[in-house]
C-alpha positions as CSV (number, residue, x, y, z in Angstrom):
1,M,145.1,16.2,97.5
2,K,148.6,16.6,96.1
3,R,149.9,17.4,99.7
4,L,147.6,14.6,101.2
5,S,150.0,12.4,98.3
6,K,153.8,13.7,99.3
7,K,152.6,12.9,103.3
8,I,151.6,9.4,102.0
9,M,154.9,8.7,100.6
10,L,157.0,9.7,103.4
11,I,155.1,8.0,105.7
12,A,154.8,4.6,103.3
13,A,158.7,4.9,103.1
14,A,158.6,4.3,106.8
15,V,156.3,1.9,106.6
16,H,157.8,-0.3,103.8
17,V,159.4,-3.4,105.4
18,G,160.6,-6.1,103.0
19,G,157.7,-7.1,99.8
20,C,154.6,-5.5,101.9
21,A,155.4,-1.6,100.4
22,S,151.8,-1.8,98.6
23,L,150.6,-3.1,101.1
24,G,151.6,-0.4,103.9
25,K,151.1,2.5,101.1
26,G,147.2,1.3,101.3
27,M,146.7,0.9,105.4
28,V,148.9,5.0,105.4
29,E,146.6,6.2,102.7
30,A,142.8,4.6,104.1
31,Y,144.3,6.2,107.9
32,L,145.2,9.7,106.2
33,E,142.0,10.3,104.7
34,K,140.1,8.7,108.4
35,Q,141.8,11.7,109.4
36,Q,141.2,14.0,107.2
37,T,137.3,13.1,107.4
38,A,137.7,13.3,110.6
39,D,138.4,17.3,111.6
40,T,139.3,17.9,115.1
41,R,141.2,20.8,114.9
42,I,140.9,23.0,117.9
43,C,139.4,26.5,118.2
44,E,139.4,27.7,121.5
45,I,138.6,31.4,122.3
46,W,139.0,33.5,125.4
47,G,137.3,36.5,125.5
48,K,134.2,39.2,125.2
49,P,131.5,38.9,122.5
50,F,131.9,40.7,119.4
51,T,129.7,41.1,116.7
52,G,131.5,40.6,113.2
53,L,131.3,42.7,110.0
54,E,127.5,41.8,109.4
55,P,125.3,43.6,112.0
56,Y,127.1,46.9,110.4
57,L,126.3,46.4,106.4
58,N,123.1,47.9,106.7
59,N,123.7,51.2,107.5
60,P,121.2,53.9,106.0
61,K,123.5,57.0,107.2
62,G,126.8,55.3,106.3
63,K,129.0,52.1,105.0
64,M,131.4,49.4,106.4
65,K,134.8,50.0,105.3
66,V,137.3,47.2,105.8
67,L,141.3,47.5,105.4
68,M,143.4,44.7,105.0
69,V,147.2,44.9,105.6
70,H,149.2,42.3,104.3
71,G,152.5,40.8,105.5
72,V,156.0,39.9,105.4
73,G,156.7,38.8,101.5
74,D,156.2,40.4,98.6
75,H,152.6,40.9,97.2
76,L,150.8,42.3,94.1
77,P,147.1,44.0,93.8
78,G,145.0,41.2,94.2
79,Y,146.7,39.1,96.7
80,S,143.7,39.1,99.0
81,T,141.4,38.3,96.3
82,Q,140.3,34.2,97.6
83,F,140.1,35.6,101.1
84,L,137.2,38.5,100.1
85,E,135.6,36.0,97.6
86,K,134.8,33.7,101.2
87,L,134.4,36.7,103.4
88,A,131.6,38.0,100.9
89,Q,129.6,34.2,100.0
90,K,129.7,34.0,104.1
91,L,128.1,37.5,103.9
92,E,125.8,37.0,101.3
93,L,127.1,39.7,98.8
94,T,126.4,38.6,96.0
95,I,127.2,41.3,93.6
96,Q,130.3,44.0,93.5
97,S,131.6,46.8,91.3
98,A,132.2,45.5,87.9
99,R,136.5,46.2,88.6
100,P,138.2,47.7,91.2
101,K,139.2,51.1,92.1
102,N,143.1,51.6,92.5
103,I,145.2,54.9,93.8
104,T,148.9,54.7,93.8
105,L,149.3,55.6,97.4
106,T,152.2,58.5,97.9
107,N,153.4,61.1,100.9
108,R,151.7,64.6,101.2
109,G,155.0,66.5,101.8
110,D,156.7,64.4,98.9
111,Q,155.2,63.5,96.0
112,S,157.5,61.8,94.2
113,K,156.6,58.7,96.6
114,N,155.1,56.0,95.7
115,L,154.5,54.0,98.6
116,G,152.1,50.6,97.3
117,N,148.8,50.6,95.8
118,L,145.4,50.7,97.4
119,R,143.0,48.4,95.6
120,I,139.1,49.3,96.1
121,H,136.2,46.9,95.6
122,R,132.5,47.3,96.4
123,L,130.1,44.8,97.0
124,L,126.6,44.4,97.9
125,S,123.7,42.3,99.0
126,K,121.5,41.1,95.7
127,D,118.9,43.7,97.2
128,R,121.0,46.1,97.0
129,K,120.5,46.7,101.1
130,N,124.1,45.4,102.4
131,E,127.2,47.2,101.2
132,L,130.2,46.3,101.8
133,L,133.6,49.1,101.1
134,F,136.9,46.2,100.9
135,Y,140.6,48.1,101.0
136,E,143.1,46.1,100.2
137,L,146.6,47.7,100.7
138,T,149.8,46.8,99.0
139,W,152.6,48.0,100.6
140,S,156.0,45.4,100.1
141,K,156.4,47.7,97.4
142,I,159.1,50.1,99.4
143,T,160.7,47.2,100.9
144,A,161.3,45.7,97.6
145,P,164.1,47.6,96.1
146,Q,166.4,47.0,99.2
147,K,165.6,43.2,98.9
148,E,167.3,42.9,96.0
149,V,170.9,42.7,97.9
150,L,169.4,38.9,98.1
151,A,168.8,38.3,94.4
152,Y,171.8,37.1,93.5
153,D,171.2,34.4,96.3
154,N,168.1,33.1,94.0
155,S,170.3,33.0,90.9
156,G,171.3,29.8,89.1
157,E,174.9,29.9,89.8
158,Y,173.7,29.5,93.6
159,S,170.1,28.3,93.4
160,F,171.2,25.0,91.2
161,R,173.5,23.9,94.4
162,R,170.8,23.1,96.9
163,A,168.5,20.7,97.6
164,K,165.2,21.7,95.4
165,I,163.5,21.8,98.5
166,N,166.2,23.9,100.5
167,D,165.8,25.9,97.4
168,L,162.0,26.6,97.8
169,M,162.6,27.2,101.4
170,K,165.4,29.3,101.1
171,K,164.1,31.6,98.3
172,F,160.9,31.8,100.5
173,S,163.3,32.8,103.5
174,N,165.0,35.5,101.0
175,D,161.4,37.3,99.7
176,T,159.8,37.2,103.9
177,G,162.9,36.7,106.5
178,P,164.2,40.9,105.5
179,D,161.0,42.6,106.0
180,P,160.9,42.8,109.6
181,I,164.4,44.1,109.4
182,I,163.9,46.6,106.7
183,Y,161.1,48.1,108.9
184,L,163.0,48.7,112.0
185,G,165.1,50.4,109.4
186,D,165.0,53.7,108.0
187,S,161.6,52.2,105.8
188,R,159.4,52.5,108.1
189,E,158.0,55.9,108.3
190,D,157.2,55.4,104.7
191,I,155.4,52.2,105.3
192,L,153.4,54.2,108.5
193,V,152.9,56.9,105.7
194,S,150.8,54.5,103.3
195,F,149.2,52.8,105.9
196,A,148.5,56.8,107.7
197,Q,147.5,58.0,104.2
198,A,145.0,54.0,103.2
199,F,143.2,55.0,106.6
200,C,142.9,58.4,106.2
201,W,141.2,56.8,101.8
202,M,138.8,55.1,104.1
203,A,138.0,57.5,106.4
204,R,137.4,60.1,103.4
205,S,135.3,59.1,101.2
206,G,132.4,56.5,99.2
207,W,132.9,54.9,96.6
208,S,131.7,57.2,93.7
209,N,134.0,60.3,95.2
210,L,137.3,57.7,95.5
211,P,139.9,58.5,92.8
212,D,140.5,55.6,90.4
213,D,144.1,54.6,88.5
214,A,145.9,57.5,90.3
215,M,149.0,58.5,92.3
216,Q,146.9,61.3,95.0
217,S,147.7,61.7,98.5
218,C,144.8,62.1,100.8
219,S,144.6,64.9,104.3
220,L,143.5,63.8,107.4
221,N,142.2,67.4,108.0
222,D,139.8,67.1,105.1
223,G,136.8,68.6,106.0
224,T,134.7,65.6,104.6
225,L,136.8,63.7,106.8
226,A,134.9,64.0,109.9
227,A,131.3,63.7,109.2
228,N,132.0,60.1,106.9
229,V,133.7,59.2,109.9
230,R,130.8,59.7,112.0
231,H,128.0,57.8,110.1
232,D,130.7,55.0,109.0
233,E,132.2,51.8,110.4
234,F,135.4,50.9,110.3
235,A,137.2,47.0,111.2
236,I,141.5,46.2,110.0
237,I,142.0,42.9,109.0
238,S,146.0,42.2,109.4
239,H,148.5,39.0,108.8
240,S,152.1,38.7,110.5
241,L,153.9,41.6,110.0
242,G,150.7,43.5,109.1
243,S,149.6,43.8,112.6
244,R,152.7,44.8,114.0
245,I,152.2,47.9,110.7
246,T,148.7,48.8,112.0
247,I,149.1,48.8,115.4
248,D,152.3,51.3,114.7
249,G,150.2,53.2,112.3
250,M,147.5,53.7,114.6
251,Q,149.1,54.6,117.2
252,R,151.6,57.5,114.9
253,I,147.8,58.3,113.9
254,A,146.8,59.1,117.9
255,S,150.4,60.7,118.3
256,L,149.5,63.2,115.5
257,I,146.0,63.7,116.2
258,H,145.6,67.3,118.4
259,D,147.6,68.4,115.5
260,R,144.4,67.7,112.8
261,D,140.7,68.7,112.7
262,P,138.8,69.2,115.4
263,G,135.8,67.6,114.2
264,F,137.6,64.5,112.2
265,R,139.4,64.1,116.1
266,E,135.7,64.1,118.2
267,A,134.4,61.8,115.7
268,L,137.1,59.4,115.8
269,K,137.2,59.5,119.5
270,R,133.5,57.9,119.5
271,K,134.2,55.4,117.4
272,E,134.9,51.5,118.0
273,I,138.0,49.6,115.9
274,P,138.3,45.7,115.4
275,I,141.6,44.5,114.0
276,Y,141.1,41.3,112.7
277,M,145.2,39.9,113.3
278,M,146.4,36.3,111.6
279,S,149.5,35.0,112.9
280,N,149.7,37.1,115.4
281,Q,153.6,38.8,116.1
282,L,152.5,41.4,118.2
283,P,155.2,40.0,121.4
284,M,158.1,38.9,119.1
285,L,157.9,42.7,116.8
286,Q,158.3,44.3,120.7
287,L,161.7,43.0,120.7
288,G,164.1,46.1,121.5
289,R,161.9,48.4,121.0
290,K,161.0,51.4,123.4
291,L,158.3,51.7,125.3
292,P,155.0,53.7,123.6
293,D,155.5,57.1,125.7
294,I,151.7,56.9,126.9
295,A,151.1,53.4,128.3
296,N,150.0,52.1,131.4
297,Q,147.2,54.9,131.5
298,K,144.0,52.7,130.3
299,Q,141.5,53.6,132.9
300,A,143.0,57.5,132.6
301,Y,142.3,57.5,129.2
302,C,139.2,54.8,128.5
303,E,137.1,54.8,131.2
304,P,134.3,57.8,131.1
305,T,135.0,59.1,134.9
306,G,139.3,58.5,134.1
307,E,140.8,62.3,134.7
308,K,142.8,62.2,130.9
309,Y,139.3,61.1,128.6
310,Q,139.1,63.4,126.7
311,N,142.0,62.9,125.1
312,R,141.7,58.9,124.1
313,M,142.0,58.8,120.3
314,L,139.6,55.5,120.0
315,S,136.3,54.8,122.2
316,K,137.7,50.9,122.1
317,T,140.1,49.1,119.8
318,S,139.3,45.4,119.6
319,I,141.6,43.5,118.7
320,I,140.8,39.3,117.8
321,A,144.3,37.9,117.5
322,F,143.9,34.3,115.7
323,S,147.7,32.2,116.1
324,D,147.8,28.8,115.5
325,P,150.2,26.8,117.6
326,N,152.4,24.9,115.3
327,D,152.5,28.8,113.7
328,L,156.5,29.1,114.4
329,L,155.9,32.9,114.1
330,S,152.7,33.5,115.9
331,Y,152.0,34.1,119.2
332,A,148.8,34.9,121.8
333,I,149.0,38.2,123.3
334,P,149.4,37.5,127.3
335,H,148.0,39.3,130.3
336,G,149.6,42.6,130.9
337,F,151.1,43.3,127.3
338,V,148.6,45.5,126.0
339,E,148.6,47.7,129.2
340,K,152.7,47.7,128.5
341,Y,153.6,47.9,125.6
342,L,150.2,49.6,123.8
343,D,149.4,52.9,123.6
344,S,146.4,54.0,126.4
345,R,144.9,55.8,124.2
346,L,143.8,53.4,121.7
347,C,141.6,51.6,124.3
348,V,142.9,48.4,123.5
349,E,140.9,45.6,124.5
350,V,141.9,41.9,123.5
351,T,140.4,38.6,122.3
352,N,142.7,35.2,121.7
353,I,141.7,32.8,119.3
354,N,143.7,29.6,119.1
355,I,142.6,28.1,116.3
356,N,144.6,25.0,114.2
357,V,144.7,26.7,110.4
358,A,146.9,23.6,109.4
359,T,145.8,19.9,109.1
360,I,147.6,17.4,111.9
361,F,149.0,14.4,111.4
362,D,149.4,11.5,113.3
363,A,152.3,9.6,112.0
364,F,151.7,6.4,113.2
365,G,152.6,7.1,116.4
366,L,156.0,8.9,114.7
367,G,154.3,12.1,116.7
368,Q,152.2,14.7,115.3
369,L,153.2,16.4,112.8
370,A,151.4,20.2,110.9
371,N,153.3,22.5,108.2
372,P,154.9,25.3,109.3
373,L,154.3,27.0,106.4
374,D,150.1,26.3,106.3
375,A,150.1,27.1,109.6
376,H,151.1,30.5,109.2
377,I,149.3,31.3,106.0
378,G,146.6,29.5,106.2
379,Y,144.0,31.9,108.0
380,D,142.4,33.7,105.1
381,T,141.2,30.5,103.4
382,D,140.3,28.6,107.1
383,D,135.8,28.7,107.2
384,R,136.3,29.0,110.7
385,V,138.2,31.9,110.7
386,I,135.9,33.5,107.9
387,A,132.7,32.9,110.0
388,L,134.0,34.9,113.2
389,I,135.2,37.6,111.7
390,A,131.4,37.8,109.0
391,K,129.3,37.2,112.2
392,G,131.3,36.8,115.5
393,I,130.2,34.9,118.5
394,G,128.1,35.5,121.9
395,N,125.1,36.8,119.4
396,Q,122.2,35.5,117.4
397,Q,124.0,35.9,114.7
398,T,126.8,34.0,115.0
399,D,128.0,31.1,112.6
400,K,126.4,27.9,113.5
401,L,129.9,26.2,112.7
402,V,131.4,28.7,115.0
403,T,128.7,27.0,117.4
404,D,129.9,23.9,116.3
405,R,133.4,24.0,116.5
406,C,134.6,26.4,118.2
407,L,134.5,26.3,122.5
408,W,134.3,29.9,123.6
409,T,135.2,31.8,127.1
410,E,133.9,34.8,128.3
411,T,135.7,36.9,129.8
412,V,134.3,40.1,132.2
413,D,136.4,43.0,133.8
C-alpha cells in the first residue's frame, strides 16, 4: 500500500488543477485500486512441458535437492527465506528442521580461503513421505572486499549532497554494479570454486551426514558421490548474475569431469538437471567472453546415436528462463544462443517465460509505467513463478494459477 500511495501522489500532482486537488486524488486512488484488482500481468511460455519439483519429492531411493545461487549485491545467509517459505507452502511441505545447517566453503587447495556460506534446510510433508533438501549458496563474501574501494561514496561526506532518491539509487548501484565487473577478473575462479563446492556438498550426502558450523571442503572424487548422484534428483534456482555463475560452474565441472571418479562421471551423465533462471542475463553477460571450447556439437554429444555421446556431462540441462520485459537487466534466450555460446556437453534445452512480475500502471494516458527495480527483484515472490517451479506446466499436476493466468505455446523438435 505504501508503494501505491507514492504512485497516487505522483499522478495526483500531475492532475492537480486549481481547487480540484482532493477530487483529483480521489479519482486517482479509485483508478489505481481498480487496476490492482484486475491483475492483467502477462505470463507467456514457449517450450516443452516440464514437471517442476513436486514429482521428485517422494523418492524412496534418494532425495530431491535444490541449490539456490544469488545474483549481484551483498547477501547474507538466509536471503532466500521468503522464497523458500512460499515454495514450501506450494509443495505442502509443512515440517522443517529445527534449524538449518551451515558450511563455510573453502578451496581444497587453499584451506585458508573463505568462499562463502552454504545453508541447508530440510523440509518434509506432514506424513513424512515427501522431502526436500534446500541448499542456499551465499558467495558475495568473495566480492565484498573489492567493493570497499567505493565505500567512501556512501559516506556522509558525499551522500548528503545528493537528493534522497538519487542517494538511494547511487548506493544500490555501488552495491550491485561492481559484481559483474569483478566476476570478469581474478575473483571469477574463487566464485566458480564456491559454486563447485556447493554442488559437491549437494551431491555428496544426505541431511544426517552434512557437517554443521564447520569450514570444510568437499571432493568430487569422494567415493559416496556416485551412489548419491544415481539416486538423488537435483535442480538449481538462480538469479541474475547467479545464472551466469551456474552455467560457468557447470561448464567448469564438465571440463574437469574426466579427471574425477569414473563412477561419479557415469552417474552424472545419466541425470537431467533443470536450472530455473530468474532475471536471466546470459546474453548480456556473454559480451566480451570467448566461446566455449566445445560448442555447436549438440547432436554429437546429446543424441544416443551421436559419435561423442559417451563424453556428455549430463543427459539434459533444462533451462527455464524467467524474464520480465520491464526488467532492464533481463533477457530471453534467443534462437541459436545455446548452440554457439554454451558447452555442448551440457545438452541444454530452453524454455523462455515472458512474465510481468512488476505491476504495470496506466498513468491516465500519460503512458504505461512499471518500476524496473520491482521487475528485477520480484521473481522469487511472484506466485506464478513459484507455481511453475513447484509443479511445472503441461502435466496433470500443473497448478491452477498457471493454467488460468499463463499462455503456453508448446514447442517440438
